[in-house]
Every structure is written in C-alpha cells, then in structure tokens.
Coordinates of C-alpha atoms in Angstrom, one line a residue:
Chain S
M1 CA -59.2 54.5 101.7
A2 CA -60.2 53.4 98.1
A3 CA -56.8 54.7 96.9
R4 CA -55.0 52.7 99.7
A5 CA -56.9 49.5 98.7
L6 CA -56.0 50.1 95.0
T7 CA -52.3 50.4 95.8
K8 CA -52.4 47.3 98.1
G9 CA -54.1 45.4 95.2
L10 CA -51.4 46.5 92.7
L11 CA -48.6 45.6 95.1
G12 CA -50.1 42.2 95.6
L13 CA -50.3 41.7 91.8
R14 CA -46.6 42.6 91.4
H15 CA -45.7 40.2 94.2
V16 CA -47.7 37.3 92.6
R17 CA -46.2 37.9 89.1
G18 CA -42.7 38.0 90.5
A19 CA -43.3 34.8 92.3
T20 CA -44.4 32.9 89.2
V21 CA -41.3 34.1 87.2
K22 CA -39.0 32.9 90.0
F23 CA -40.5 29.4 90.0
S24 CA -40.7 28.5 86.4
N25 CA -37.2 29.5 85.1
T26 CA -34.8 27.6 87.4
G27 CA -33.5 25.1 84.9
H28 CA -33.2 27.4 81.9
H29 CA -30.3 29.8 81.8
F30 CA -30.8 30.7 78.1
A31 CA -33.8 33.0 77.7
T32 CA -35.4 31.6 74.6
S33 CA -38.8 32.6 73.3
S34 CA -40.4 29.5 74.8
S35 CA -38.5 29.8 78.1
I36 CA -41.7 29.9 80.1
K37 CA -42.2 26.2 79.4
S38 CA -39.2 24.7 81.4
S39 CA -37.5 21.6 80.0
E40 CA -37.2 20.0 83.5
P41 CA -40.4 18.3 84.6
Q42 CA -40.0 18.8 88.4
T43 CA -37.8 21.3 90.2
N44 CA -36.6 19.3 93.1
A45 CA -33.4 19.4 95.0
V46 CA -31.8 16.4 93.3
T47 CA -32.3 17.7 89.7
E48 CA -31.0 21.1 90.8
K49 CA -27.8 19.5 92.2
I50 CA -27.3 17.6 88.9
L51 CA -27.8 20.7 86.8
N52 CA -25.4 22.8 88.9
L53 CA -22.7 20.2 88.8
P54 CA -20.9 21.5 85.6
L55 CA -21.0 25.0 87.0
E56 CA -18.9 24.0 90.0
K57 CA -15.9 22.6 88.0
P58 CA -14.1 24.5 85.2
D59 CA -13.9 21.6 82.7
L60 CA -16.2 18.8 83.9
F61 CA -16.5 17.2 80.5
R62 CA -12.7 17.5 79.8
V63 CA -13.2 19.0 76.3
S64 CA -9.6 20.2 76.1
E65 CA -8.5 16.6 76.0
L66 CA -10.5 16.0 72.8
F67 CA -8.2 17.9 70.5
S68 CA -4.7 19.5 70.4
L69 CA -3.1 22.2 68.4
K70 CA -1.3 19.6 66.3
D71 CA -4.7 18.0 65.3
L72 CA -5.9 21.4 64.2
F73 CA -2.8 22.0 62.2
D74 CA -3.0 18.6 60.5
A75 CA -6.6 19.2 59.6
R76 CA -5.5 22.4 57.9
V77 CA -7.8 24.6 60.1
H78 CA -5.3 27.5 59.9
F79 CA -5.8 28.0 56.1
G80 CA -7.7 31.2 55.4
H81 CA -8.7 32.9 52.2
K82 CA -6.8 35.4 50.2
K83 CA -6.1 39.0 51.3
G84 CA -8.8 40.4 49.0
C85 CA -11.5 38.3 50.8
R86 CA -10.4 39.2 54.2
H87 CA -13.1 40.7 56.5
R88 CA -12.0 43.6 58.7
L89 CA -13.3 42.2 61.9
M90 CA -11.4 38.9 61.4
E91 CA -8.0 40.7 61.6
P92 CA -7.5 40.2 65.3
Y93 CA -7.8 36.4 64.7
L94 CA -5.3 36.2 61.9
Y95 CA -1.7 35.3 62.6
D96 CA 0.0 36.3 59.4
S97 CA -0.4 36.1 55.7
S98 CA 2.0 34.3 53.4
L99 CA 1.9 34.9 49.7
D100 CA -1.4 36.8 50.2
Y101 CA -3.0 33.7 51.9
D102 CA -4.2 34.5 55.4
I103 CA -3.2 32.2 58.2
I104 CA -5.5 31.9 61.2
D105 CA -3.9 32.1 64.7
L106 CA -4.3 28.6 66.1
D107 CA -3.7 29.6 69.7
K108 CA -6.8 31.8 69.6
T109 CA -8.7 29.0 67.8
V110 CA -7.8 26.5 70.6
E111 CA -9.1 28.9 73.2
H112 CA -12.3 29.7 71.4
L113 CA -12.9 26.1 70.4
R114 CA -12.6 25.0 74.0
L115 CA -15.2 27.6 75.1
A116 CA -17.5 26.5 72.3
L117 CA -17.2 22.8 73.1
N118 CA -17.8 23.6 76.8
T119 CA -21.0 25.4 75.9
T120 CA -22.2 22.6 73.7
A121 CA -21.5 20.1 76.4
E122 CA -23.4 22.1 79.0
T123 CA -26.4 22.6 76.7
A124 CA -26.5 18.9 75.9
Y125 CA -26.1 18.0 79.5
R126 CA -29.2 20.1 80.4
G127 CA -31.2 18.4 77.6
G128 CA -31.2 21.4 75.3
I129 CA -32.0 21.3 71.6
I130 CA -28.9 21.8 69.4
L131 CA -29.3 22.8 65.7
F132 CA -26.4 22.3 63.2
V133 CA -26.5 24.8 60.3
S134 CA -24.4 24.8 57.2
R135 CA -25.2 25.8 53.7
R136 CA -22.3 24.1 52.0
R137 CA -23.5 21.5 49.6
Q138 CA -20.4 19.4 49.9
F139 CA -20.8 18.9 53.6
C140 CA -24.6 18.8 53.8
H141 CA -24.7 15.0 54.1
L142 CA -21.9 14.9 56.6
V143 CA -23.6 17.5 58.9
E144 CA -26.9 15.7 58.7
T145 CA -25.3 12.4 59.6
T146 CA -23.5 14.0 62.5
A147 CA -26.7 15.4 63.9
K148 CA -28.5 12.1 63.5
D149 CA -25.8 10.3 65.3
C150 CA -25.8 12.7 68.2
G151 CA -29.6 12.7 68.5
E152 CA -29.7 16.4 67.7
Y153 CA -31.1 18.4 64.8
A154 CA -29.7 19.8 61.5
H155 CA -30.7 22.3 58.9
T156 CA -28.5 22.3 55.8
R157 CA -31.1 23.3 53.3
Y158 CA -32.7 26.4 52.0
W159 CA -33.6 28.6 55.0
Q160 CA -37.2 29.7 54.9
G161 CA -37.6 33.3 56.2
G162 CA -39.6 32.9 59.4
L163 CA -38.3 29.6 60.8
L164 CA -37.1 31.1 64.0
T165 CA -38.9 34.5 64.1
N166 CA -42.3 33.2 62.8
A167 CA -42.1 29.7 64.4
H168 CA -45.6 29.5 65.8
I169 CA -47.1 29.9 62.4
Q170 CA -44.5 28.0 60.3
Y171 CA -44.7 25.0 62.7
S172 CA -47.6 24.4 65.1
P173 CA -48.2 26.7 68.0
G174 CA -46.3 25.5 71.1
V175 CA -43.2 24.5 69.2
R176 CA -39.9 24.6 71.2
L177 CA -37.1 26.5 69.5
P178 CA -33.4 25.4 69.5
D179 CA -31.4 26.3 72.6
L180 CA -28.1 26.4 70.7
I181 CA -27.2 26.8 67.0
I182 CA -23.9 25.6 65.7
F183 CA -22.8 27.1 62.3
L184 CA -20.3 24.9 60.6
S185 CA -20.1 27.6 57.9
T186 CA -21.5 31.0 58.5
L187 CA -21.9 32.0 54.8
N188 CA -24.7 30.9 52.5
N189 CA -24.3 29.9 48.8
V190 CA -24.0 33.5 47.6
F191 CA -21.2 34.4 50.1
Q192 CA -23.5 36.5 52.3
Q193 CA -24.0 36.0 56.0
H194 CA -26.5 33.3 56.8
V195 CA -29.9 34.7 57.9
A196 CA -30.0 32.4 60.9
I197 CA -27.2 34.3 62.6
R198 CA -29.3 37.5 62.7
D199 CA -32.5 35.6 63.6
A200 CA -30.8 33.7 66.4
A201 CA -29.6 37.0 67.8
K202 CA -33.1 38.4 67.6
M203 CA -34.6 35.3 69.4
N204 CA -31.8 35.4 72.1
I205 CA -30.5 32.0 71.0
P206 CA -26.7 31.6 71.6
T207 CA -24.7 30.7 68.6
I208 CA -21.4 29.0 67.9
G209 CA -19.9 29.6 64.5
V210 CA -16.8 28.5 62.6
V211 CA -15.7 31.8 61.1
D212 CA -13.3 31.8 58.1
S213 CA -11.3 34.8 57.2
N214 CA -14.1 36.1 54.9
C215 CA -16.8 35.9 57.5
N216 CA -18.3 38.4 60.0
P217 CA -17.9 37.2 63.6
S218 CA -19.7 40.1 65.3
L219 CA -23.2 38.6 65.9
I220 CA -22.0 35.1 66.9
T221 CA -21.8 34.4 70.6
Y222 CA -18.9 32.0 70.4
P223 CA -17.0 32.4 67.2
V224 CA -14.3 29.8 66.4
P225 CA -11.8 31.2 63.8
G226 CA -10.9 28.3 61.5
N227 CA -11.1 27.0 58.0
D228 CA -14.6 26.0 56.7
D229 CA -13.7 24.9 53.2
T230 CA -11.5 21.8 53.5
P231 CA -13.2 18.4 54.0
V232 CA -10.6 17.3 56.6
A233 CA -11.4 20.4 58.7
M234 CA -15.1 19.9 58.5
E235 CA -14.8 16.2 59.5
L236 CA -12.7 17.3 62.5
Y237 CA -15.3 19.8 63.7
C238 CA -18.2 17.3 63.2
R239 CA -16.3 14.6 65.1
L240 CA -15.4 17.0 68.0
F241 CA -19.0 18.2 68.4
K242 CA -20.4 14.7 68.1
M243 CA -18.0 13.5 70.8
T244 CA -18.7 16.3 73.2
I245 CA -22.5 15.9 72.9
N246 CA -22.3 12.2 73.4
R247 CA -20.0 12.6 76.4
A248 CA -22.4 15.2 77.9
K249 CA -25.4 13.1 77.4
D250 CA -23.7 10.0 78.9
K251 CA -22.6 12.0 81.9
R252 CA -26.2 13.2 82.4
R253 CA -27.5 9.7 82.2
Q254 CA -24.8 8.6 84.6
M255 CA -25.7 11.3 87.1
E256 CA -29.4 10.5 87.0
L257 CA -28.7 6.8 87.6
L258 CA -26.3 7.7 90.4
H259 CA -28.7 9.9 92.3
G260 CA -31.4 7.2 92.0
L261 CA -33.7 9.0 89.6
S262 CA -35.4 6.0 88.0
K263 CA -36.4 5.6 84.4
P264 CA -33.1 5.8 82.6
S265 CA -35.0 6.6 79.4
A266 CA -36.1 10.0 81.0
S267 CA -32.8 11.6 80.0
S268 CA -32.7 13.5 76.7
S269 CA -32.5 11.4 73.6
Chain Q
M1 CA -77.4 41.6 76.1
A2 CA -75.5 44.1 78.2
A3 CA -74.4 41.3 80.5
N4 CA -72.8 39.5 77.5
C5 CA -70.7 42.5 76.6
V6 CA -69.5 43.4 80.0
R7 CA -67.0 41.2 81.9
F8 CA -66.0 41.9 85.4
A9 CA -62.3 41.9 86.3
A10 CA -62.9 41.3 90.0
S11 CA -61.1 37.9 90.1
L12 CA -57.8 39.4 88.9
L13 CA -57.7 42.0 91.6
G14 CA -59.1 39.7 94.2
K15 CA -56.1 37.3 93.8
G16 CA -53.7 40.2 94.2
V17 CA -55.4 41.4 97.3
N18 CA -55.1 38.0 98.9
G19 CA -51.4 37.8 98.1
A20 CA -50.8 41.0 100.1
S21 CA -50.3 41.0 103.9
P22 CA -52.8 38.7 105.6
T23 CA -52.9 41.0 108.7
N24 CA -54.8 43.7 106.7
P25 CA -57.7 42.1 105.0
V26 CA -59.2 44.5 102.5
T27 CA -63.0 44.3 102.2
L28 CA -63.5 46.7 99.4
Q29 CA -63.3 45.1 95.9
L30 CA -63.1 47.2 92.7
Y31 CA -64.9 46.3 89.5
R32 CA -63.8 47.2 86.1
Q33 CA -66.0 47.0 83.0
I34 CA -64.5 45.4 80.0
C35 CA -66.7 45.8 77.0
G36 CA -66.2 43.8 73.9
T37 CA -68.2 43.7 70.7
S38 CA -69.0 40.5 68.9
A39 CA -67.0 41.7 66.0
L40 CA -63.8 41.5 68.0
R41 CA -64.5 38.0 69.1
R42 CA -65.5 36.7 65.7
K43 CA -62.8 34.2 64.5
N44 CA -61.0 35.0 61.3
L45 CA -62.0 31.8 59.5
A46 CA -60.0 32.6 56.4
A47 CA -56.7 32.8 58.3
A48 CA -57.4 29.5 60.2
G49 CA -56.4 27.3 57.3
P50 CA -57.8 23.9 56.6
E51 CA -59.7 22.3 59.5
K52 CA -57.5 20.1 61.7
F53 CA -58.9 17.0 63.2
T54 CA -57.4 15.8 66.5
P55 CA -56.6 12.0 66.9
E56 CA -59.2 11.9 69.7
F57 CA -61.9 13.2 67.3
I58 CA -61.0 10.7 64.6
Q59 CA -61.1 7.9 67.2
K60 CA -64.5 8.9 68.4
Q61 CA -65.7 8.9 64.7
I62 CA -64.4 5.4 64.2
E63 CA -66.2 4.1 67.3
E64 CA -69.5 5.8 66.1
F65 CA -69.0 4.2 62.7
E66 CA -68.6 0.7 64.1
I67 CA -71.7 1.1 66.3
G68 CA -73.7 2.5 63.4
K69 CA -72.6 -0.4 61.2
R70 CA -74.0 -2.9 63.6
H71 CA -77.3 -0.9 63.9
L72 CA -77.5 -0.9 60.1
A73 CA -76.9 -4.6 59.9
N74 CA -79.7 -5.2 62.5
M75 CA -82.1 -2.9 60.6
M76 CA -81.5 -4.9 57.4
G77 CA -81.8 -8.2 59.3
E78 CA -78.3 -9.3 58.4
D79 CA -75.4 -10.6 60.5
P80 CA -73.6 -7.7 62.3
E81 CA -70.3 -9.6 62.4
N82 CA -69.8 -10.1 58.7
F83 CA -71.2 -6.8 57.5
N84 CA -68.7 -5.4 55.0
Q85 CA -68.5 -2.2 53.0
E86 CA -70.5 -3.5 50.0
D87 CA -73.3 -4.5 52.2
I88 CA -73.2 -1.0 53.8
D89 CA -73.4 0.6 50.4
R90 CA -76.3 -1.6 49.3
S91 CA -78.2 -0.9 52.5
I92 CA -77.7 2.9 52.4
A93 CA -78.8 2.9 48.7
Y94 CA -81.9 1.0 49.8
L95 CA -82.8 3.1 52.8
F96 CA -82.0 6.5 51.3
P97 CA -82.8 6.2 47.6
S98 CA -81.4 9.2 45.7
G99 CA -82.1 10.3 42.2
L100 CA -79.0 12.6 42.1
F101 CA -76.9 12.1 39.0
E102 CA -73.6 12.9 40.7
K103 CA -72.6 9.6 42.6
K104 CA -70.5 11.6 45.0
A105 CA -73.4 13.7 46.1
R106 CA -75.5 10.7 47.2
P107 CA -75.6 9.7 50.9
L108 CA -72.7 7.5 51.9
M109 CA -71.4 5.8 55.0
K110 CA -67.7 5.0 54.9
H111 CA -64.9 4.4 57.4
P112 CA -63.6 7.7 58.9
D113 CA -60.1 7.0 57.6
E114 CA -61.4 7.3 54.0
I115 CA -63.3 10.4 54.7
F116 CA -61.0 12.6 56.8
P117 CA -57.7 13.5 55.2
K118 CA -54.6 12.1 56.7
Q119 CA -52.9 14.5 59.0
R120 CA -49.7 14.8 60.8
A121 CA -49.7 13.8 64.5
V122 CA -48.0 16.1 67.0
Q123 CA -44.3 16.1 66.2
W124 CA -42.6 16.5 69.5
G125 CA -42.5 14.6 72.8
P126 CA -43.6 15.8 76.3
D127 CA -40.3 17.6 76.8
G128 CA -40.8 19.6 73.6
R129 CA -38.0 17.9 71.6
P130 CA -39.1 17.0 68.1
F131 CA -39.0 13.4 67.0
H132 CA -37.4 13.9 63.6
F133 CA -33.9 15.2 63.3
L134 CA -34.8 17.4 60.3
F135 CA -37.9 18.9 62.0
Y136 CA -36.5 22.5 61.9
T137 CA -36.2 22.5 58.1
G138 CA -40.0 22.6 57.7
K139 CA -40.2 19.8 55.1
Q140 CA -38.9 16.9 57.1
S141 CA -40.1 14.0 55.1
Y142 CA -38.9 15.4 51.8
Y143 CA -35.5 16.3 53.1
S144 CA -35.0 13.0 54.9
L145 CA -35.9 11.2 51.6
M146 CA -33.3 13.3 49.8
H147 CA -30.7 12.6 52.6
E148 CA -31.4 8.9 52.4
L149 CA -31.2 9.0 48.6
Y150 CA -27.9 10.8 48.6
G151 CA -26.6 8.4 51.2
K152 CA -27.4 5.5 48.9
V153 CA -25.7 7.2 45.9
L154 CA -22.5 7.6 48.0
N155 CA -22.8 4.0 49.1
I156 CA -22.9 2.8 45.5
E157 CA -20.0 5.1 44.6
K158 CA -17.9 3.6 47.5
H159 CA -18.8 0.1 46.3
Q160 CA -17.7 0.9 42.8
D161 CA -14.4 2.4 44.0
R162 CA -13.7 -0.7 46.1
L163 CA -14.3 -2.9 43.0
R164 CA -12.2 -0.6 40.9
A165 CA -9.4 -0.9 43.4
K166 CA -9.5 -4.7 43.2
G167 CA -9.8 -4.5 39.4
L168 CA -13.2 -6.2 39.4
F169 CA -15.2 -3.2 38.0
S170 CA -17.3 -4.1 35.0
T171 CA -20.1 -2.2 33.2
E172 CA -22.0 -5.3 32.2
T173 CA -23.7 -5.8 35.5
K174 CA -27.3 -6.8 36.2
Q175 CA -29.4 -3.7 35.3
I176 CA -32.7 -3.1 37.1
S177 CA -35.6 -4.1 34.9
L178 CA -37.8 -1.0 34.8
G179 CA -40.2 -2.5 32.3
T180 CA -43.3 -0.4 31.7
S181 CA -43.0 1.8 34.8
R182 CA -42.7 5.5 35.3
W183 CA -41.5 7.8 38.1
L184 CA -44.2 8.8 40.7
T185 CA -45.9 12.0 39.8
K186 CA -45.6 15.1 42.1
E187 CA -49.1 14.4 43.6
E188 CA -48.3 10.8 44.3
L189 CA -45.0 11.8 46.0
E190 CA -46.9 14.3 48.1
E191 CA -49.3 11.6 49.1
L192 CA -46.4 9.3 50.0
L193 CA -44.7 12.0 52.1
V194 CA -47.9 13.5 53.6
E195 CA -46.6 17.0 53.0
T196 CA -46.6 19.5 50.1
I197 CA -43.5 19.9 47.9
S198 CA -42.8 22.4 45.2
T199 CA -42.1 21.6 41.5
H200 CA -38.5 22.6 42.1
D201 CA -38.1 20.1 44.9
Y202 CA -39.7 17.4 42.8
D203 CA -37.4 18.1 39.8
R204 CA -34.4 17.8 42.1
F205 CA -35.7 14.5 43.4
I206 CA -36.2 13.1 39.9
Q207 CA -32.7 14.4 38.9
L208 CA -31.0 12.6 41.7
M209 CA -33.0 9.3 41.1
E210 CA -32.0 9.5 37.4
R211 CA -28.3 10.0 38.4
M212 CA -28.5 6.9 40.7
L213 CA -30.0 4.9 37.8
S214 CA -27.3 5.9 35.5
M215 CA -24.6 4.4 37.7
A216 CA -23.4 0.9 36.8
Y217 CA -24.1 -0.8 40.1
S218 CA -27.5 0.8 40.8
S219 CA -28.9 -2.7 41.2
L220 CA -27.7 -2.6 44.8
E221 CA -30.6 -0.2 45.6
E222 CA -33.2 -1.8 43.4
E223 CA -35.9 -2.1 46.0
F224 CA -35.6 1.6 46.9
I225 CA -35.8 2.7 43.3
L226 CA -38.8 0.5 42.5
R227 CA -40.6 1.9 45.6
H228 CA -40.7 5.2 43.8
R229 CA -41.9 3.9 40.4
Q230 CA -45.4 3.3 39.3
Q231 CA -46.3 0.4 37.0
L232 CA -48.2 1.6 33.9
E233 CA -51.5 -0.2 33.2
A234 CA -51.5 -2.6 30.3
Q235 CA -51.3 -0.3 27.2
T236 CA -53.2 -2.5 24.7
M237 CA -56.5 -3.9 25.7
H238 CA -55.9 -7.4 24.4
Q239 CA -58.5 -8.3 21.9
V240 CA -60.9 -10.9 23.1
V241 CA -61.1 -13.5 20.3
P242 CA -64.5 -15.2 20.1
P243 CA -64.1 -19.0 20.4
L244 CA -64.4 -21.2 17.4
Q245 CA -67.3 -23.6 17.7
K246 CA -68.4 -26.6 15.7
D247 CA -72.1 -27.2 14.9
D248 CA -73.8 -30.7 14.3
K249 CA -72.7 -30.9 10.7
G250 CA -69.0 -30.4 11.6
V251 CA -68.9 -26.9 10.2
D252 CA -66.7 -24.3 12.1
F253 CA -68.5 -21.1 13.1
S254 CA -68.1 -18.2 15.5
T255 CA -70.4 -15.5 16.8
A256 CA -69.7 -11.8 17.6
E257 CA -71.5 -8.6 18.4
G258 CA -71.1 -5.1 17.2
K259 CA -72.5 -1.6 17.9
R260 CA -72.6 1.7 16.1
K261 CA -74.6 4.8 17.2
T262 CA -77.8 3.2 18.3
S263 CA -77.7 0.0 16.3
K264 CA -76.9 -3.4 17.8
S265 CA -76.0 -6.3 15.7
S266 CA -74.8 -9.9 16.0
A267 CA -73.2 -12.0 13.3
V268 CA -72.6 -15.8 12.9
V269 CA -69.8 -16.6 10.5
R270 CA -69.9 -20.2 9.1
D271 CA -67.0 -21.7 7.3
C272 CA -69.1 -23.3 4.5
G273 CA -67.8 -22.4 1.2
S274 CA -70.6 -20.4 -0.5
G275 CA -70.6 -16.7 0.1
S276 CA -74.2 -16.2 1.1
I277 CA -75.2 -13.3 3.5
T278 CA -78.5 -13.2 5.3
I279 CA -79.6 -10.2 7.5
N280 CA -82.7 -10.5 9.7
G281 CA -83.8 -13.4 7.4
E282 CA -83.6 -11.2 4.3
D283 CA -80.9 -11.4 1.6
Y284 CA -78.4 -8.5 1.8
L285 CA -79.3 -7.2 -1.6
H286 CA -82.8 -6.6 -0.5
Y287 CA -81.9 -5.3 3.0
F288 CA -79.2 -2.9 1.8
P289 CA -80.2 -1.5 -1.6
V290 CA -77.4 1.1 -1.5
L291 CA -73.9 -0.1 -2.7
Q292 CA -72.1 1.8 0.1
D293 CA -73.8 -0.3 2.9
R294 CA -72.9 -3.5 1.0
E295 CA -69.3 -2.4 0.7
Q296 CA -69.2 -1.8 4.4
L297 CA -70.3 -5.5 4.9
M298 CA -67.7 -6.7 2.4
F299 CA -64.7 -4.8 3.7
P300 CA -63.5 -7.2 6.5
L301 CA -63.7 -10.2 4.2
Q302 CA -62.0 -8.4 1.3
F303 CA -59.2 -7.2 3.6
T304 CA -58.4 -10.7 4.8
G305 CA -58.9 -12.1 1.3
L306 CA -61.6 -14.6 2.5
L307 CA -64.4 -13.2 0.3
G308 CA -66.3 -16.3 -1.0
R309 CA -65.5 -18.7 1.9
F310 CA -67.9 -17.8 4.6
N311 CA -71.7 -17.8 5.1
L312 CA -73.0 -14.9 7.2
E313 CA -76.2 -15.0 9.2
C314 CA -76.7 -11.6 10.9
T315 CA -79.3 -9.8 12.9
V316 CA -79.4 -6.1 13.4
S317 CA -81.8 -3.6 15.1
G318 CA -82.0 0.1 15.8
G319 CA -80.5 3.0 14.1
G320 CA -80.5 3.9 10.5
R321 CA -79.1 2.5 7.3
S322 CA -75.5 3.6 7.7
S323 CA -75.2 2.8 11.4
Q324 CA -76.6 -0.7 10.9
A325 CA -74.1 -1.3 8.2
G326 CA -71.3 -0.1 10.5
A327 CA -72.5 -2.3 13.4
L328 CA -72.5 -5.3 11.1
R329 CA -69.0 -4.6 9.9
L330 CA -67.7 -4.5 13.4
A331 CA -69.5 -7.8 14.3
I332 CA -68.1 -9.6 11.2
S333 CA -64.5 -8.4 11.8
R334 CA -64.7 -9.6 15.4
A335 CA -66.1 -13.0 14.4
L336 CA -63.4 -13.3 11.7
L337 CA -60.6 -13.0 14.4
S338 CA -61.1 -16.6 15.4
F339 CA -60.5 -17.8 11.8
V340 CA -57.5 -15.6 11.2
S341 CA -53.9 -15.7 12.5
E342 CA -52.5 -13.2 15.2
G343 CA -50.5 -11.2 12.7
E344 CA -53.5 -10.8 10.4
G345 CA -55.7 -9.9 13.4
E346 CA -53.1 -7.1 14.3
A347 CA -53.3 -5.9 10.7
M348 CA -57.1 -5.7 11.0
R349 CA -56.7 -3.7 14.2
Q350 CA -54.4 -1.3 12.5
A351 CA -56.8 -0.9 9.6
G352 CA -59.4 0.2 12.1
L353 CA -61.8 -2.8 11.6
L354 CA -61.9 -3.7 15.3
T355 CA -62.3 -0.2 16.8
P356 CA -65.9 0.6 17.7
D357 CA -66.8 4.1 16.4
P358 CA -67.3 6.3 19.5
R359 CA -69.3 9.0 17.7
V360 CA -72.9 9.6 18.9
R361 CA -75.4 12.2 18.2
E362 CA -74.5 15.5 20.0
R363 CA -77.4 17.1 21.9
K364 CA -79.1 20.3 20.8
K365 CA -78.2 23.3 23.0
P366 CA -80.6 26.1 24.1
G367 CA -80.1 29.4 22.3
Q368 CA -78.9 27.5 19.2
E369 CA -80.7 26.0 16.3
G370 CA -79.0 22.6 16.6
A371 CA -75.9 21.1 18.3
R372 CA -73.5 23.6 16.5
R373 CA -75.7 25.7 14.2
K374 CA -76.5 29.1 15.7
F375 CA -79.5 31.2 14.8
T376 CA -79.1 33.6 11.9
W377 CA -77.1 36.6 13.1
K378 CA -78.8 39.8 12.3
K379 CA -76.8 43.0 12.4
R380 CA -79.8 45.1 13.5

C-alpha cells in the first residue's frame, strides 16, 4: 500500500510539472535560456490569434518585395574573395570564378535572404530581441545606427567571453538574452569565426549571417551568401533589415489596435 | 538544534498527491529528512562583490535622514525648516564631541546621496527588453559615448566636404579656445559614465578626441568637447600686495607680516629718507650682533636698490636668531611690494624673497637618536 501511494505521488508530480511547462511557453517558439519567463504578459485568445497570424500566410510581411536580384547585383553582393581564401563549405553557394575571383550565386542568395528576412520579421512581430553583430570597423557606426533606428540592439565591439554563456554573472541575474542574432560579418578582426556564432548555437539562439566566400556557414541557422566587404552591400543589408523590422513592428501595433487591445504603447519598442 | 537541520519535504509530495485522481484520496503521507549543515548555507561573502543598495532602501534612508534632521533642529532649539548642512555639522560636533585626529572618523550626518555610492538602476523594462541599445556590449555608457563621438567626427568631415565642394573651405576658422584646461582623467571619466573603463579604452577615447580637435571645423562641436575638459586651477597664487597707507605727517608706509620656523614678525616700512631700522624697540646692531642676520634684513632693500630710503620698525617673537632674521626678511619683502612696480615684484618672487620657507623641525623617532641619526651600530 505504501508503494502504491508512492507511485501515485510520483505520477501526480509528473502531471503537475507537465502542466506548468505547457502553460508558460505558448508565445515563445525559440527555446532560449530564459524561455521560462514568457515575453507575453497574458496568454489569452486574442493575443494567441495575433501571434499565429504570420504562421497562416506564407509571406505576410511581403519581404520578397523589398529587394530584387538586380538590386543585389548593383550592390555588388555577388563579389567573393579569391580562390585561395575560399572555404570548402561555401562551394555549393558559389556560381563560378572568373580570374580566380569567386562569384556568389545570386539565385541562392535571393532565396536565403528571403528566408532570413522572414525570420527577422516574425521575431520582431513577436517582440523578440534582435542583436546585430559585426566586427568590421568600417561599418561599426552604420550597424549601430541601424540598430538604434529599429529600436533593436547592436554589438560591434570587442566580444567579452561570457556575454551569452555567462550572462547572469556578466549582467545582473534575470537578464533576457537576445532571441535572434544577425551577423553582418561572421569573421572577426583576425579572420577567424566570431565567437558569438558558437555561443549562440550553445544557447539555442537562432542566427542569421551574411557569409562571404571565406566564411564557415555550418553553425549559422540562416546563412545568406553574399559580400560583406563593400560599403554598398553593407548599406543594402542594413536598409533591408531595418525596413523589415519596422514593417513587422508596425504590423504588430496595427493588429493590436485592430483587435481592441488598448494601450498602443504596450507593443515592443 | 536537530529541528533546525532537518526539513520535511511533505509539502512537495502533498501537492503531487492532490493533483492525482480525486476519486482515490491517499491518506498516507511520506516524510523525507533533508539535513543541511550551517556550512552549506553560509553565504560566500567574497564572491558577492560590493554591496548593492536597492532604490527602495535609499529612499527609506532619505526619509529617515529628513526626519532625523528635524529632530536635531528641535533638540538644538533651532528652526526645523531652515536647517542646512552646516547647522547639522555644528550640532553633531556639539552633541558628540570627538577627540579623534582623523576628521573622516568623527561622527557625521550627511544626506544618503553623499554617503551611498551611485549605482545603476535596473536596466530593462517589465518585458525584459533593455533600455539602452548597446546594453549587450557590457559597457554601454562608454561605447555610446564613442559612438556619439565618432558620429560627430563624421558630421564635421561631411561639413568640410560640402564646403570644399563649394570652394569655401578655409583653414583659418574660429578655433576652440581651450585655455588652461586639460582632458578629464580616467577616474573623472569613470565617474561621469558611472561604470569602470580600462586604460586602453581611455586611451582610445583621448585619441579620438584629439583627432576631432585637429580638424579645421572642430568648433562645430565645441560644447561637446568642453564638456570633457577640466579647467585647471589658477596656477600662480596672485601675490596680495599690502595697501599703501599715509600717516598724519603725509609719509607713505605699509605693513606686512612674515613667518619662519616658529618666529612671527611684522614690519612697518616708512618712506622717510633715512635708513634707520628698529627691532622690538632696539637698534638692529644691538639686536642682531651677527653680520649674517643683518645681511638677511638688508637683502630685499639691496635687491631693489632702495637701501637708504626706508625706515623700518619691526617686531619679532619666537624662534631663534636665524629664524627671526628670516621672518623679518619675508615681512620686509612683502611690505616693499607696495612701493615697487609689478615687474620688480615678479623679479623679487623669482629671487625667492616672497616665498615663505616651509622647513620646520622634524620630529624625533623612537629607536633612533634624533630625527635621522640612528644609534651607533655595533657589529657584536
């Protein structure tokens, strides 16, 4: 009888624990380290409907209209590095090489960029934190200005070791980590892969990265093969990301006003 | 004692039991002993870091301070409304007299903002999103300052390019008047930003500021630059020239004081014509039999070339022969400043006539014969 009581108790425990998990994680599809604290204040039917809206339509935010292949070509996104710098894993994304200079296949870029912009839009729509990372000194100011204009965050400085993995000690306990990291250049100043790629993979944070022909695209969730050295190309990327994020946030605000959820300032800023 | 160590885990299982099927209520509850030693529960104080004060705690301290201030005013019989910090200090010194030499160790009552160090408030809103866009860098104030600074540099360059395109670029523009100012030190910058920065970061900041200053049109961002510069205090303590007075007979005279070691002196210099010198009523030949002391008296007059012109009436007390002569010399030089031009006064300062000698007797230390002399060293 004691044994039966014990098993009944344990079953009850499992049931209770399962119940708590089901209730707290509705709004959050990306399992971050702080996923237990949900970003949505109340899980009621209206909020759920608003959140599931982008999942019903293929391209709610119409990101494919933001750019065309010609825009990418004019911005010199197809320029790669020389054959000696080529990374083995980038070979599927390369179209050809002329005079030893690699040319990136823009058809694949268009497809990957559309996926990446869609993901950014969805994250911004759900009020997620987006972090722009780039270690190129020429574009540091541009990236930070882009982040400030969107209302998102940027990190274009020296990456201290435990920023993601040791967050509760580096910042205060209870900090919320980014929900999406966008790399506008995956290499750091010594032409090695940025530490944040590996850390984001460890912390289950999805990443988008502009990978040039000398970069390693393996750990990045949504790689976007393209040039990361030319100012024109970087300005194009920054503009595209800024427009998608702003569009997504405006859409969210619109939806909330439409469904009568008062306090227009309650949407993510 | 045993009760402290042992905690019963009944509540945990009890919840689970209730969650199970309500048709089969289980009456038996199991208890599990969890023993913990006090060593496990002791906090690692070293790892905690500097103590953090919550805003609520600081607010409570401020309220208590205000109430305490009013009580103190009542106790001293003064007006509670206009009781300022000087009155508080005075009252505390009266009520709690302390003979401690170190002023900072004496009892004090100050506003909590001055006592508790400034701390960062919580940096994110209720939804967890940080307020500052550079929060994830770790050093948000410093990097936002660098970002702003670089933005201003780019702004100035753009302005210069526009002028160059129109052909109106000129290097003879209004330069920022820096005057006697210096860049903020690393400590002052840390205080401004309320966060710690490394020497490398500080060097980078200064480099970028210098680069901005070197541009021709840097006067566009004058206010920003001056915000990060500190005015130096007045270098030269301007010599206070004693005023030239006239006595009843129409003779100009001036008075000054001088100190050396433990001697204090005061001299009255009259523009008579004869060169008589009186010290404490006595003639200087009688008071100072030694030539060296009389030479000290003579030096300021001889330096300015006004040897036979003045009458000196001096008083001196304390110290020995040499220090009294030195005190008198300083007093005479100071008094002479009012009779002499600015250029000559500057010459006197450079000659060292107007500098009080700071040397005093050094104390004897225990284990030694005197201030510096040690006891005779014996090998065995």
